[in-house]
Amino acid sequence: MSSAPSRPFAFDTEFDADGVVVQASAWKPAKRSYSPEEVEMLVAQARAETRDQTLAELAGIQTMALSTIGQALNAAAPALTQIARHHREQSVELALAAARVVAAASLDRFPHGPLQAALEALGQEIDASPRLVIRTGELTDETRAQLEQLCADAGFSGLVAFRDEPGLPTAAFRLEWADGRADFDADNAFARMAEALNSALASEAGHAEHLIEGRP
């Protein structure tokens, strides 16, 4: 039968020649009973230590999570940028398509609206001209009378000459006077609008290529 090796008692308290303690012993007997107050204090201390440890672990987990999210965002940024760019392009296409529908309906109902607006805007420029040439499609006697009235309403008192241009679309026209000319074509107007919007989108994206390839 074997037994645990015995350990001799160590007298580690040092005394001087007069019996005064120079160095007290570090040995302390194990405490085997606690008062209710001591128990509450130990429980509170354990709770505080557990709470601090848990908070430290949560802070570490949060830091790792934020780092993972940052890496994911950096990886997804090009795709998100591409999606946002496509969304803007599609929004432009939808807006232009809707504008074309509204404009077509308006021009069918008021085919001389653009010409009237042009005459009003150019009133001062054409007022001094002795002759104004209006080129437009599908000229009839009624159309001529309406256009002459538009010129008179705009303040033009010179001679109005008409040139029938069957190839011009509805509401399209060309004005010619002594010092200049002006024209309107809905298709050309929308093409210029699309080009301006393309340039704006390209500038925003940091490059100069057209973003709506092959679309007017």
Tab-separated table of N, CA and C in Angstrom, residues 133-139 144 162-176 181:
chain	number	residue	atom	x	y	z
A	133	VAL	N	-39.503	83.108	-94.184
A	133	VAL	CA	-39.828	81.881	-94.910
A	133	VAL	C	-40.125	80.787	-93.887
A	134	ILE	N	-41.262	80.154	-94.058
A	134	ILE	CA	-41.657	79.049	-93.175
A	134	ILE	C	-41.724	77.782	-94.003
A	135	ARG	N	-40.897	76.796	-93.645
A	135	ARG	CA	-40.899	75.503	-94.320
A	135	ARG	C	-41.514	74.486	-93.368
A	136	THR	N	-42.578	73.843	-93.788
A	136	THR	CA	-43.249	72.840	-92.974
A	136	THR	C	-43.982	71.869	-93.884
A	137	GLY	N	-44.446	70.778	-93.321
A	137	GLY	CA	-45.101	69.755	-94.130
A	137	GLY	C	-46.612	69.886	-94.136
A	138	GLU	N	-47.236	69.301	-95.161
A	138	GLU	CA	-48.694	69.238	-95.286
A	138	GLU	C	-49.335	70.610	-95.183
A	139	LEU	N	-48.896	71.519	-96.041
A	139	LEU	CA	-49.477	72.865	-96.052
A	139	LEU	C	-50.823	72.856	-96.765
A	144	ARG	N	-51.950	77.568	-93.789
A	144	ARG	CA	-51.314	78.844	-94.120
A	144	ARG	C	-51.970	79.987	-93.334
A	162	PHE	N	-44.289	80.684	-97.694
A	162	PHE	CA	-44.399	79.300	-97.256
A	162	PHE	C	-43.731	78.369	-98.264
A	163	ARG	N	-43.070	77.325	-97.731
A	163	ARG	CA	-42.464	76.297	-98.562
A	163	ARG	C	-42.925	74.944	-98.028
A	164	ASP	N	-43.578	74.195	-98.867
A	164	ASP	CA	-44.083	72.888	-98.439
A	164	ASP	C	-42.937	71.884	-98.446
A	165	GLU	N	-42.706	71.227	-97.303
A	165	GLU	CA	-41.656	70.203	-97.164
A	165	GLU	C	-42.338	68.904	-96.722
A	166	PRO	N	-42.805	68.088	-97.669
A	166	PRO	CA	-43.565	66.875	-97.316
A	166	PRO	C	-42.791	65.905	-96.433
A	167	GLY	N	-41.455	65.934	-96.472
A	167	GLY	CA	-40.678	64.970	-95.695
A	167	GLY	C	-40.548	65.317	-94.226
A	168	LEU	N	-40.972	66.513	-93.821
A	168	LEU	CA	-40.829	66.902	-92.423
A	168	LEU	C	-41.879	66.206	-91.562
A	169	PRO	N	-41.497	65.750	-90.365
A	169	PRO	CA	-42.466	65.108	-89.461
A	169	PRO	C	-43.517	66.109	-88.975
A	170	THR	N	-44.516	65.586	-88.291
A	170	THR	CA	-45.561	66.428	-87.712
A	170	THR	C	-44.959	67.439	-86.743
A	171	ALA	N	-45.377	68.692	-86.883
A	171	ALA	CA	-44.956	69.800	-86.024
A	171	ALA	C	-43.535	70.269	-86.303
A	172	ALA	N	-42.795	69.613	-87.198
A	172	ALA	CA	-41.451	70.076	-87.532
A	172	ALA	C	-41.541	71.274	-88.480
A	173	PHE	N	-40.536	72.159	-88.401
A	173	PHE	CA	-40.535	73.340	-89.271
A	173	PHE	C	-39.118	73.893	-89.369
A	174	ARG	N	-38.940	74.782	-90.367
A	174	ARG	CA	-37.709	75.546	-90.518
A	174	ARG	C	-38.096	76.994	-90.783
A	175	LEU	N	-37.482	77.896	-90.077
A	175	LEU	CA	-37.704	79.328	-90.267
A	175	LEU	C	-36.440	79.944	-90.851
A	176	GLU	N	-36.607	80.796	-91.822
A	176	GLU	CA	-35.481	81.499	-92.439
A	176	GLU	C	-35.842	82.973	-92.581
A	181	ARG	N	-31.697	81.678	-89.045
A	181	ARG	CA	-32.630	80.602	-89.290
A	181	ARG	C	-32.845	79.821	-87.996
